[in-house]
């Protein structure tokens, strides 16, 4: 058991865990030179710290979907990754605007090492345990953490940075011999697929695009179909410039809350977005309405590649919304939250998370070469006796595939088995409850987990995908860093107060 009064556990060491460690080591006070007064223990079930699933060493075709100058574990230094890259690498990549994802993984390792060095200078004890945490038990004001090998440790603060949980499996295909449930790492999972196999990729998101391009890079010549309900491709990233919101602001939100008894409507938000678009003389309906204007996917892709400046204009507005979007989501009334998720979320996300233009050009070529189709209206998939698959569409069409690769992303619904023993135990023991809109219910202002009786579990906080119901957008590095900074500053203030109090008592004695 931990003997230090100020002990912190970070469960998970991907991008969220690294960002959190950075801000903790920046904000925590220097510990006693003779005797450490603060300890941070990092639990990681994999064999390495930093990259996680998203930024591990993988296919060279996997690029960041965000401008390299806007990727950072530090929300107050958005170009930190770019500065690191320019100082470290003498080689120049073909597309520096969208660097390889594995390069960001290297950067995360470097930030982690710098944080460890900072901790040592402050005499903060840092432990790394390569083990999976399976249970947390509350004891008085502290928490007992138990690992898979039944090792236990006691902490004042436990911070959950476990990343995504179970992936969606809409057609119950997991376990079938020619179904790839989890495509990461691509270079391992797709290497044994025959080059002429007819493949269906479930989904048409950024992950689906990455899979498609990785297959092509691996020499695949067989048919590739992306299957989804709506058949929407992400927008093509344009020339984005800094934009300052004029209507969708915190002041506007406060005024709405005063006139709406503490809740706002979807109509309120749509009106403010429209006003932002009117500033630049843009059509706002394209962002929310399904199948608006051009319904031909290939023609729309061609048009977006041509009109990168127009694309960049409205994408600049959507990017600027990051600073306020979760507050509007928090105060949106319950009925409209459900309407939004059911009707508009997938469309808005396809606009809000654009693909690099280099990837768009490659996808268009595959479509022009008739190797790739985007097929909408998928309703069911059945596994055949010969291990192939039969996909059914809402127009009555049936299509056979040799292999299927899952690109539907992580589930938001944690009511069922979520693939995390820790999350399942937290729900079972009442320390956490599922949020109506996904993930675990947390206090909006602090990230503190809310228990089954509505009580706040002070000292038990969550960050990242498992908070996706409380916070609207939890997957971007910018938002993760924003939450990590807030949590770390809050915890650091509590710990620093404790240290000041102890010093005061020691001086009196």
Short mmCIF file of C-alpha atoms in Angstrom, two decimals:
data_model
loop_
_atom_site.label_atom_id
_atom_site.label_comp_id
_atom_site.label_asym_id
_atom_site.label_seq_id
_atom_site.Cartn_x
_atom_site.Cartn_y
_atom_site.Cartn_z
CA UNK A 1 0.00 0.00 0.00
CA UNK A 2 1.11 3.57 -0.76
CA UNK A 3 2.42 5.42 2.32
CA UNK A 4 2.46 8.91 0.80
CA UNK A 5 -0.28 11.33 1.75
CA UNK A 6 -0.45 12.82 -1.75
CA UNK A 7 -0.67 9.87 -4.13
CA UNK A 8 -2.09 9.93 -7.65
CA UNK A 9 -2.81 7.03 -10.02
CA UNK A 10 -3.17 7.52 -13.77
CA UNK A 11 -4.87 4.52 -15.39
CA UNK A 12 -3.74 4.45 -19.02
CA UNK A 13 -0.82 6.16 -20.75
CA UNK A 14 -2.02 7.04 -24.23
CA UNK A 15 -2.39 10.64 -25.40
CA UNK A 16 -4.75 11.54 -22.53
CA UNK A 17 -2.49 10.04 -19.87
CA UNK A 18 0.59 11.76 -21.30
CA UNK A 19 -1.18 15.12 -21.43
CA UNK A 20 -2.38 14.70 -17.86
CA UNK A 21 1.10 13.76 -16.61
CA UNK A 22 2.56 16.79 -18.36
CA UNK A 23 0.18 19.20 -16.68
CA UNK A 24 0.52 17.53 -13.27
CA UNK A 25 4.31 17.78 -13.32
CA UNK A 26 4.07 21.41 -14.44
CA UNK A 27 1.60 22.46 -11.74
CA UNK A 28 2.56 20.37 -8.70
CA UNK A 29 4.86 22.08 -6.23
CA UNK A 30 8.38 20.89 -5.55
CA UNK A 31 8.44 18.13 -2.95
CA UNK A 32 10.70 17.92 0.12
CA UNK A 33 14.29 17.31 -1.03
CA UNK A 34 14.96 14.75 1.69
CA UNK A 35 11.69 12.87 1.53
CA UNK A 36 9.23 12.67 -1.43
CA UNK A 37 5.76 13.93 -0.52
CA UNK A 38 4.02 13.28 -3.84
CA UNK A 39 3.80 10.10 -5.87
CA UNK A 40 2.32 9.49 -9.32
CA UNK A 41 1.79 5.90 -10.44
CA UNK A 42 1.02 5.15 -14.09
CA UNK A 43 -0.74 1.91 -14.99
CA UNK A 44 -0.44 0.68 -18.58
CA UNK A 45 -1.67 -2.73 -19.72
CA UNK A 46 0.33 -2.60 -22.98
CA UNK A 47 4.11 -2.80 -23.27
CA UNK A 48 4.81 0.85 -24.13
CA UNK A 49 3.94 4.35 -22.95
CA UNK A 50 2.56 7.08 -25.21
CA UNK A 51 1.26 6.07 -28.64
CA UNK A 52 -1.80 4.06 -27.60
CA UNK A 53 -3.90 2.60 -30.42
CA UNK A 54 -4.24 5.75 -32.49
CA UNK A 55 -0.56 6.71 -32.79
CA UNK A 56 1.29 3.38 -32.70
CA UNK A 57 3.88 2.33 -35.28
CA UNK A 58 1.76 1.37 -38.28
CA UNK A 59 1.25 1.79 -42.03
CA UNK A 60 2.94 4.87 -43.51
CA UNK A 61 -0.32 5.80 -45.25
CA UNK A 62 -1.93 6.65 -41.91
CA UNK A 63 -1.76 10.42 -41.61
CA UNK A 64 -2.96 12.83 -38.97
CA UNK A 65 -6.35 14.21 -39.97
CA UNK A 66 -5.56 17.47 -38.20
CA UNK A 67 -3.03 20.09 -39.27
CA UNK A 68 0.34 19.21 -37.74
CA UNK A 69 0.59 22.78 -36.42
CA UNK A 70 -2.61 22.23 -34.43
CA UNK A 71 -1.65 18.93 -32.78
CA UNK A 72 -0.37 19.07 -29.22
CA UNK A 73 -0.78 17.58 -25.75
CA UNK A 74 -0.69 21.19 -24.54
CA UNK A 75 -3.82 23.19 -25.23
CA UNK A 76 -1.90 26.41 -24.50
CA UNK A 77 0.82 25.47 -27.06
CA UNK A 78 -1.09 24.17 -30.11
CA UNK A 79 2.03 24.03 -32.31
CA UNK A 80 4.17 22.14 -29.78
CA UNK A 81 4.22 18.95 -31.86
CA UNK A 82 5.22 20.94 -34.96
CA UNK A 83 8.10 22.60 -33.12
CA UNK A 84 9.28 19.21 -31.84
CA UNK A 85 9.13 17.75 -35.37
CA UNK A 86 11.06 20.65 -36.93
CA UNK A 87 13.77 20.45 -34.26
CA UNK A 88 14.16 16.66 -34.47
CA UNK A 89 13.72 15.67 -38.12
CA UNK A 90 16.00 16.67 -40.96
CA UNK A 91 13.97 14.71 -43.50
CA UNK A 92 10.95 16.36 -45.06
CA UNK A 93 7.75 14.37 -45.48
CA UNK A 94 5.68 14.76 -48.64
CA UNK A 95 2.78 16.28 -46.72
CA UNK A 96 4.10 18.15 -43.69
CA UNK A 97 0.65 19.58 -43.05
CA UNK A 98 -0.55 16.04 -42.26
CA UNK A 99 2.37 14.08 -40.86
CA UNK A 100 2.33 10.30 -40.25
CA UNK A 101 0.34 9.31 -37.19
CA UNK A 102 3.22 7.20 -35.86
CA UNK A 103 5.34 10.35 -35.72
CA UNK A 104 2.90 11.83 -33.23
CA UNK A 105 3.38 8.63 -31.23
CA UNK A 106 7.12 9.38 -31.05
CA UNK A 107 6.28 12.89 -29.89
CA UNK A 108 4.06 11.52 -27.11
CA UNK A 109 6.95 9.36 -25.87
CA UNK A 110 9.19 12.44 -25.85
CA UNK A 111 6.66 14.51 -23.86
CA UNK A 112 6.36 11.63 -21.40
CA UNK A 113 10.14 11.50 -20.91
CA UNK A 114 10.29 15.29 -20.39
CA UNK A 115 7.53 15.00 -17.78
CA UNK A 116 9.48 12.31 -15.93
CA UNK A 117 12.57 14.56 -15.91
CA UNK A 118 10.46 17.46 -14.59
CA UNK A 119 9.05 15.22 -11.85
CA UNK A 120 12.55 14.16 -10.78
CA UNK A 121 13.65 17.80 -10.47
CA UNK A 122 10.66 18.42 -8.20
CA UNK A 123 11.36 15.25 -6.20
CA UNK A 124 8.00 13.79 -7.24
CA UNK A 125 8.13 10.01 -7.19
CA UNK A 126 6.89 8.41 -10.44
CA UNK A 127 6.17 4.68 -10.73
CA UNK A 128 5.23 2.81 -13.91
CA UNK A 129 3.32 -0.46 -13.62
CA UNK A 130 2.76 -2.45 -16.79
CA UNK A 131 -0.43 -4.11 -15.64
CA UNK A 132 -4.18 -3.90 -16.20
CA UNK A 133 -6.32 -2.32 -13.50
CA UNK A 134 -9.46 -4.42 -13.01
CA UNK A 135 -11.04 -2.98 -9.87
CA UNK A 136 -11.21 0.15 -7.72
CA UNK A 137 -12.57 0.10 -4.17
CA UNK A 138 -13.32 3.20 -2.13
CA UNK A 139 -11.99 3.21 1.44
CA UNK A 140 -12.77 6.30 3.50
CA UNK A 141 -11.50 9.17 1.33
CA UNK A 142 -9.01 7.06 -0.64
CA UNK A 143 -9.23 4.40 -3.35
CA UNK A 144 -7.73 0.90 -3.49
CA UNK A 145 -6.58 -0.01 -7.00
CA UNK A 146 -6.37 -3.72 -7.88
CA UNK A 147 -4.56 -5.12 -10.92
CA UNK A 148 -5.14 -8.33 -12.87
CA UNK A 149 -2.44 -10.10 -10.82
CA UNK A 150 -4.19 -8.99 -7.59
CA UNK A 151 -1.61 -6.37 -6.62
CA UNK A 152 -3.22 -3.56 -4.59
CA UNK A 153 -2.24 0.05 -3.95
CA UNK A 154 -3.95 2.96 -2.19
CA UNK A 155 -4.31 6.45 -3.72
CA UNK A 156 -5.89 9.80 -2.92
CA UNK A 157 -6.68 10.51 -6.57
CA UNK A 158 -7.40 8.04 -9.39
CA UNK A 159 -7.59 9.34 -12.96
CA UNK A 160 -9.09 7.15 -15.68
CA UNK A 161 -7.47 7.61 -19.11
CA UNK A 162 -8.31 4.19 -20.53
CA UNK A 163 -9.10 5.30 -24.08
CA UNK A 164 -11.86 3.67 -26.11
CA UNK A 165 -13.64 0.57 -24.89
CA UNK A 166 -15.46 -2.06 -26.98
CA UNK A 167 -15.82 -1.43 -30.72
CA UNK A 168 -19.25 -1.51 -32.30
CA UNK A 169 -20.29 -4.86 -33.80
CA UNK A 170 -23.69 -4.10 -35.32
CA UNK A 171 -24.00 -7.42 -37.16
CA UNK A 172 -22.56 -9.78 -34.49
CA UNK A 173 -19.62 -10.84 -36.65
CA UNK A 174 -16.87 -10.81 -34.02
CA UNK A 175 -15.14 -14.18 -33.96
CA UNK A 176 -15.86 -15.04 -37.59
CA UNK A 177 -12.68 -16.21 -39.32
CA UNK A 178 -12.69 -13.63 -42.14
CA UNK A 179 -14.00 -10.70 -40.13
CA UNK A 180 -11.44 -8.24 -38.72
CA UNK A 181 -13.08 -6.79 -35.63
CA UNK A 182 -10.24 -4.44 -34.69
CA UNK A 183 -8.19 -3.22 -37.68
CA UNK A 184 -5.27 -1.83 -35.62
CA UNK A 185 -2.40 -2.10 -36.24
CA UNK A 186 -3.22 -2.13 -39.95
CA UNK A 187 0.13 -3.43 -41.12
CA UNK A 188 -0.38 -6.60 -39.09
CA UNK A 189 -4.12 -7.17 -39.49
CA UNK A 190 -4.42 -6.68 -43.25
CA UNK A 191 -1.14 -8.33 -44.34
CA UNK A 192 -2.66 -11.83 -44.59
CA UNK A 193 -5.71 -10.84 -46.68
CA UNK A 194 -5.38 -12.13 -50.28
CA UNK A 195 -4.62 -9.24 -52.64
CA UNK A 196 -7.57 -10.10 -54.91
CA UNK A 197 -10.14 -10.61 -52.13
CA UNK A 198 -13.43 -8.71 -52.36
CA UNK A 199 -13.59 -6.68 -49.17
CA UNK A 200 -16.34 -4.76 -47.38
CA UNK A 201 -15.29 -2.04 -44.96
CA UNK A 202 -18.01 -1.33 -42.39
CA UNK A 203 -18.39 2.43 -42.22
CA UNK A 204 -17.27 5.33 -44.39
CA UNK A 205 -15.52 7.42 -41.74
CA UNK A 206 -11.90 8.56 -41.45
CA UNK A 207 -10.98 5.10 -40.16
CA UNK A 208 -12.61 3.48 -43.20
CA UNK A 209 -10.60 5.77 -45.48
CA UNK A 210 -7.39 4.87 -43.65
CA UNK A 211 -8.14 1.15 -44.06
CA UNK A 212 -8.85 1.58 -47.74
CA UNK A 213 -5.60 3.46 -48.38
CA UNK A 214 -3.56 1.02 -46.27
CA UNK A 215 -4.95 -1.88 -48.32
CA UNK A 216 -4.04 -0.12 -51.54
CA UNK A 217 -0.55 0.66 -50.25
CA UNK A 218 -0.22 -3.05 -49.44
CA UNK A 219 -0.90 -3.88 -53.09
CA UNK A 220 -4.56 -4.85 -52.90
CA UNK A 221 -6.22 -5.22 -56.33
CA UNK A 222 -9.61 -6.68 -55.36
CA UNK A 223 -12.90 -4.82 -55.01
CA UNK A 224 -13.32 -2.49 -52.01
CA UNK A 225 -16.75 -1.37 -50.82
CA UNK A 226 -17.43 0.96 -47.92
CA UNK A 227 -20.80 0.05 -46.41
CA UNK A 228 -22.80 2.43 -44.25
CA UNK A 229 -26.37 3.41 -43.56
CA UNK A 230 -26.14 6.93 -45.02
CA UNK A 231 -23.19 6.57 -47.38
CA UNK A 232 -21.57 9.83 -46.26
CA UNK A 233 -17.86 10.44 -46.75
CA UNK A 234 -16.07 12.96 -44.51
CA UNK A 235 -15.62 16.35 -46.09
CA UNK A 236 -12.31 17.29 -47.71
CA UNK A 237 -10.14 19.55 -45.61
CA UNK A 238 -9.77 23.00 -47.13
CA UNK A 239 -7.56 26.00 -46.46
CA UNK A 240 -8.38 26.66 -42.81
CA UNK A 241 -7.66 30.04 -41.26
CA UNK A 242 -8.05 31.38 -37.73
CA UNK A 243 -11.66 32.47 -37.15
CA UNK A 244 -13.08 34.22 -34.09
CA UNK A 245 -16.70 33.37 -33.30
CA UNK A 246 -19.03 36.36 -33.22
CA UNK A 247 -22.43 34.85 -32.39
CA UNK A 248 -21.93 31.31 -31.05
CA UNK A 249 -20.16 32.65 -27.96
CA UNK A 250 -20.25 32.22 -24.19
CA UNK A 251 -22.02 35.59 -23.85
CA UNK A 252 -24.76 34.41 -26.23
CA UNK A 253 -25.09 31.21 -24.21
CA UNK A 254 -25.47 33.12 -20.95
CA UNK A 255 -28.18 35.33 -22.47
CA UNK A 256 -30.04 32.27 -23.76
CA UNK A 257 -29.84 30.52 -20.39
CA UNK A 258 -31.27 33.58 -18.65
CA UNK A 259 -34.22 33.66 -21.04
CA UNK A 260 -34.74 29.88 -21.26
CA UNK A 261 -34.73 28.86 -17.57
CA UNK A 262 -31.31 27.24 -17.73
CA UNK A 263 -31.76 25.15 -20.90
CA UNK A 264 -31.38 25.91 -24.60
CA UNK A 265 -32.81 24.38 -27.77
CA UNK A 266 -31.34 22.94 -30.94
CA UNK A 267 -33.04 25.76 -32.80
CA UNK A 268 -31.08 28.29 -30.71
CA UNK A 269 -27.78 26.68 -31.68
CA UNK A 270 -28.74 26.35 -35.37
CA UNK A 271 -29.67 30.05 -35.48
CA UNK A 272 -26.31 31.10 -34.05
CA UNK A 273 -24.41 28.82 -36.44
CA UNK A 274 -26.39 30.31 -39.34
CA UNK A 275 -25.38 33.80 -38.22
CA UNK A 276 -21.72 32.77 -38.16
CA UNK A 277 -22.06 31.40 -41.70
CA UNK A 278 -23.82 34.57 -42.87
CA UNK A 279 -20.74 36.55 -41.85
CA UNK A 280 -18.77 34.75 -44.58
CA UNK A 281 -21.76 34.49 -46.96
CA UNK A 282 -21.85 30.69 -46.68
CA UNK A 283 -24.74 28.22 -46.85
CA UNK A 284 -25.16 26.80 -43.36
CA UNK A 285 -27.63 24.06 -44.35
CA UNK A 286 -24.84 22.01 -45.92
CA UNK A 287 -23.48 21.33 -42.46
CA UNK A 288 -26.58 19.77 -40.92
CA UNK A 289 -29.00 18.60 -43.56
CA UNK A 290 -28.60 15.09 -45.02
CA UNK A 291 -28.16 14.76 -48.77
CA UNK A 292 -28.22 18.52 -49.20
CA UNK A 293 -27.71 19.54 -52.83
CA UNK A 294 -25.41 17.09 -54.66
CA UNK A 295 -26.27 13.49 -53.69
CA UNK A 296 -23.66 11.94 -56.00
CA UNK A 297 -20.76 11.10 -53.67
CA UNK A 298 -18.12 11.16 -56.38
CA UNK A 299 -19.30 14.50 -57.78
CA UNK A 300 -19.36 15.98 -54.30
CA UNK A 301 -15.83 14.70 -53.65
CA UNK A 302 -14.60 16.23 -56.92
CA UNK A 303 -16.26 19.56 -56.08
CA UNK A 304 -14.76 19.66 -52.58
CA UNK A 305 -11.27 18.93 -53.91
CA UNK A 306 -11.67 21.79 -56.41
CA UNK A 307 -13.12 24.27 -53.92
CA UNK A 308 -10.66 23.96 -51.05
CA UNK A 309 -10.90 27.68 -50.25
CA UNK A 310 -14.68 27.55 -49.73
CA UNK A 311 -14.29 24.32 -47.79
CA UNK A 312 -11.75 26.00 -45.56
CA UNK A 313 -14.04 28.93 -44.83
CA UNK A 314 -16.82 26.96 -43.17
CA UNK A 315 -14.37 24.46 -41.65
CA UNK A 316 -12.64 27.41 -39.97
CA UNK A 317 -15.94 28.21 -38.26
CA UNK A 318 -16.47 24.62 -37.14
CA UNK A 319 -12.91 24.45 -35.80
CA UNK A 320 -13.44 27.65 -33.82
CA UNK A 321 -16.49 26.06 -32.22
CA UNK A 322 -14.21 23.71 -30.24
CA UNK A 323 -13.78 26.31 -27.51
CA UNK A 324 -17.50 26.50 -26.74
CA UNK A 325 -19.29 23.48 -28.25
CA UNK A 326 -19.28 21.31 -25.12
CA UNK A 327 -20.87 24.09 -23.05
CA UNK A 328 -23.72 24.42 -25.54
CA UNK A 329 -24.10 20.63 -25.47
CA UNK A 330 -24.20 20.64 -21.67
CA UNK A 331 -27.09 23.09 -21.54
CA UNK A 332 -29.04 21.64 -24.49
CA UNK A 333 -32.41 20.29 -23.33
CA UNK A 334 -32.77 16.52 -23.03
CA UNK A 335 -35.31 16.14 -25.83
CA UNK A 336 -33.16 18.02 -28.34
CA UNK A 337 -30.04 16.08 -27.36
CA UNK A 338 -31.79 12.89 -28.42
CA UNK A 339 -33.12 14.46 -31.64
CA UNK A 340 -29.66 15.72 -32.51
CA UNK A 341 -27.94 12.36 -31.92
CA UNK A 342 -30.60 10.48 -33.89
CA UNK A 343 -30.84 12.81 -36.90
CA UNK A 344 -27.86 15.12 -37.20
CA UNK A 345 -24.78 13.95 -35.32
CA UNK A 346 -23.31 11.61 -37.95
CA UNK A 347 -23.81 14.24 -40.69
CA UNK A 348 -22.29 17.00 -38.61
CA UNK A 349 -19.32 14.83 -37.65
CA UNK A 350 -18.63 13.96 -41.29
CA UNK A 351 -18.39 17.72 -41.98
CA UNK A 352 -16.54 18.57 -38.79
CA UNK A 353 -13.80 15.94 -39.12
CA UNK A 354 -12.46 16.39 -42.66
CA UNK A 355 -9.90 14.21 -44.42
CA UNK A 356 -6.61 15.57 -45.80
CA UNK A 357 -6.88 16.54 -49.47
CA UNK A 358 -4.10 14.05 -50.34
CA UNK A 359 -6.27 11.22 -49.02
CA UNK A 360 -9.32 12.61 -50.84
CA UNK A 361 -7.44 12.56 -54.16
CA UNK A 362 -6.40 8.92 -53.58
CA UNK A 363 -9.98 7.93 -52.70
CA UNK A 364 -11.29 9.67 -55.82
CA UNK A 365 -8.79 7.79 -57.99
CA UNK A 366 -9.92 4.47 -56.51
CA UNK A 367 -13.51 5.42 -57.30
CA UNK A 368 -12.62 6.49 -60.86
CA UNK A 369 -10.73 3.21 -61.33
CA UNK A 370 -13.91 1.43 -60.18
CA UNK A 371 -12.04 -0.37 -57.43
CA UNK A 372 -13.93 1.45 -54.67
CA UNK A 373 -17.67 1.96 -54.14
CA UNK A 374 -19.49 3.75 -51.32
CA UNK A 375 -22.68 1.78 -50.74
CA UNK A 376 -25.42 3.10 -48.46
CA UNK A 377 -28.43 1.45 -46.92
CA UNK A 378 -26.75 -1.58 -45.35
CA UNK A 379 -29.29 -3.46 -43.21
CA UNK A 380 -27.81 -6.86 -42.40
CA UNK A 381 -24.81 -9.17 -42.93
CA UNK A 382 -24.86 -12.96 -42.72
CA UNK A 383 -21.86 -15.29 -42.52
CA UNK A 384 -21.96 -18.17 -45.03
CA UNK A 385 -20.77 -21.77 -44.56
CA UNK A 386 -17.65 -21.09 -46.64
CA UNK A 387 -16.77 -18.18 -44.27
CA UNK A 388 -17.71 -15.51 -46.82
CA UNK A 389 -20.39 -12.89 -46.12
CA UNK A 390 -23.68 -11.83 -47.66
CA UNK A 391 -24.62 -8.17 -47.18
CA UNK A 392 -28.21 -7.03 -47.54
CA UNK A 393 -29.28 -3.48 -48.45
CA UNK A 394 -32.57 -1.64 -48.03
CA UNK A 395 -33.15 -1.60 -51.80
CA UNK A 396 -33.30 -5.41 -51.82
CA UNK A 397 -29.77 -5.88 -53.16
CA UNK A 398 -27.53 -8.71 -51.88
CA UNK A 399 -23.73 -8.56 -52.28
CA UNK A 400 -21.13 -11.23 -51.42
CA UNK A 401 -17.75 -10.44 -49.83
CA UNK A 402 -14.70 -12.56 -48.98
CA UNK A 403 -13.58 -10.43 -46.03
CA UNK A 404 -15.12 -7.71 -43.85
CA UNK A 405 -13.14 -5.12 -41.88
CA UNK A 406 -14.77 -3.19 -39.04
CA UNK A 407 -14.39 0.61 -39.13
CA UNK A 408 -17.45 1.60 -37.09
CA UNK A 409 -15.53 2.96 -34.14
CA UNK A 410 -15.96 2.50 -30.38
CA UNK A 411 -19.39 2.12 -28.84
CA UNK A 412 -20.76 4.92 -26.69
CA UNK A 413 -23.18 2.59 -24.94
CA UNK A 414 -21.59 1.03 -21.86
CA UNK A 415 -24.75 -0.68 -20.59
CA UNK A 416 -23.63 -4.00 -22.05
CA UNK A 417 -20.23 -5.66 -21.75
CA UNK A 418 -17.89 -2.89 -22.84
CA UNK A 419 -14.61 -4.78 -23.05
CA UNK A 420 -13.13 -3.12 -19.94
CA UNK A 421 -13.11 -5.10 -16.70
CA UNK A 422 -12.45 -1.87 -14.83
CA UNK A 423 -15.46 -0.01 -16.26
CA UNK A 424 -17.69 -3.04 -15.70
CA UNK A 425 -16.58 -3.26 -12.05
CA UNK A 426 -17.11 0.48 -11.49
CA UNK A 427 -20.68 0.18 -12.76
CA UNK A 428 -21.31 -3.06 -10.85
CA UNK A 429 -20.05 -1.60 -7.56
CA UNK A 430 -22.00 1.64 -7.99
CA UNK A 431 -19.02 4.00 -8.30
CA UNK A 432 -20.14 4.88 -11.83
CA UNK A 433 -23.34 4.89 -13.86
CA UNK A 434 -23.87 5.09 -17.60
CA UNK A 435 -24.88 8.39 -19.14
CA UNK A 436 -28.03 8.54 -21.26
CA UNK A 437 -25.98 9.89 -24.17
CA UNK A 438 -22.98 7.58 -23.87
CA UNK A 439 -20.04 6.76 -21.63
CA UNK A 440 -20.04 7.24 -17.87
CA UNK A 441 -21.84 10.08 -16.15
CA UNK A 442 -19.39 12.69 -14.89
CA UNK A 443 -19.62 16.13 -13.35
CA UNK A 444 -19.27 18.62 -16.18
CA UNK A 445 -17.05 21.07 -14.32
CA UNK A 446 -14.51 18.59 -12.93
CA UNK A 447 -14.72 15.22 -14.73
CA UNK A 448 -15.56 13.54 -11.41
CA UNK A 449 -17.45 10.25 -11.71
CA UNK A 450 -21.05 10.27 -10.47
CA UNK A 451 -22.18 7.17 -8.57
CA UNK A 452 -25.45 5.24 -8.63
CA UNK A 453 -27.08 7.42 -5.96
CA UNK A 454 -26.01 10.64 -7.64
CA UNK A 455 -23.08 11.18 -5.28
CA UNK A 456 -19.78 12.58 -6.52
CA UNK A 457 -16.82 10.25 -6.11
CA UNK A 458 -14.29 12.92 -5.16
CA UNK A 459 -10.86 11.74 -6.19
CA UNK A 460 -12.12 9.51 -9.02
CA UNK A 461 -12.11 11.29 -12.38
CA UNK A 462 -12.32 10.31 -16.03
CA UNK A 463 -10.89 11.72 -19.24
CA UNK A 464 -11.48 10.84 -22.89
CA UNK A 465 -13.96 8.57 -24.68
CA UNK A 466 -15.67 7.19 -21.55
CA UNK A 467 -16.96 10.73 -20.85
CA UNK A 468 -18.57 11.06 -24.29
CA UNK A 469 -22.08 11.68 -22.94
CA UNK A 470 -21.08 14.51 -20.61
CA UNK A 471 -18.80 16.19 -23.15
CA UNK A 472 -19.83 16.44 -26.78
CA UNK A 473 -16.49 15.82 -28.47
CA UNK A 474 -13.87 13.73 -26.68
CA UNK A 475 -11.68 12.29 -29.44
CA UNK A 476 -9.72 15.32 -30.64
CA UNK A 477 -6.30 15.99 -29.13
CA UNK A 478 -7.27 19.60 -28.53
CA UNK A 479 -10.28 18.68 -26.37
CA UNK A 480 -8.36 15.96 -24.51
CA UNK A 481 -5.59 18.44 -23.69
CA UNK A 482 -8.16 21.02 -22.59
CA UNK A 483 -9.75 18.59 -20.12
CA UNK A 484 -6.37 17.26 -18.97
CA UNK A 485 -5.19 20.78 -18.14
CA UNK A 486 -8.33 21.57 -16.13
CA UNK A 487 -8.21 18.30 -14.15
CA UNK A 488 -4.46 18.55 -13.49
CA UNK A 489 -4.71 22.16 -12.30
CA UNK A 490 -7.58 21.29 -9.97
CA UNK A 491 -5.76 18.30 -8.44
CA UNK A 492 -2.47 20.20 -8.22
CA UNK A 493 -4.15 22.98 -6.26
CA UNK A 494 -5.52 20.44 -3.74
CA UNK A 495 -2.11 18.75 -3.37
CA UNK A 496 -0.22 22.04 -3.15
CA UNK A 497 -2.61 23.26 -0.43
CA UNK A 498 -1.90 20.06 1.49
CA UNK A 499 1.85 20.59 1.17
CA UNK A 500 1.58 24.20 2.36
CA UNK A 501 -0.48 23.09 5.35
CA UNK A 502 2.06 20.39 6.28
CA UNK A 503 4.93 22.88 6.05
CA UNK A 504 3.08 25.35 8.21
CA UNK A 505 2.50 22.69 10.88
CA UNK A 506 6.16 21.59 10.67
CA UNK A 507 7.35 25.17 11.13
CA UNK A 508 5.15 25.63 14.20
CA UNK A 509 6.67 22.54 15.73
#
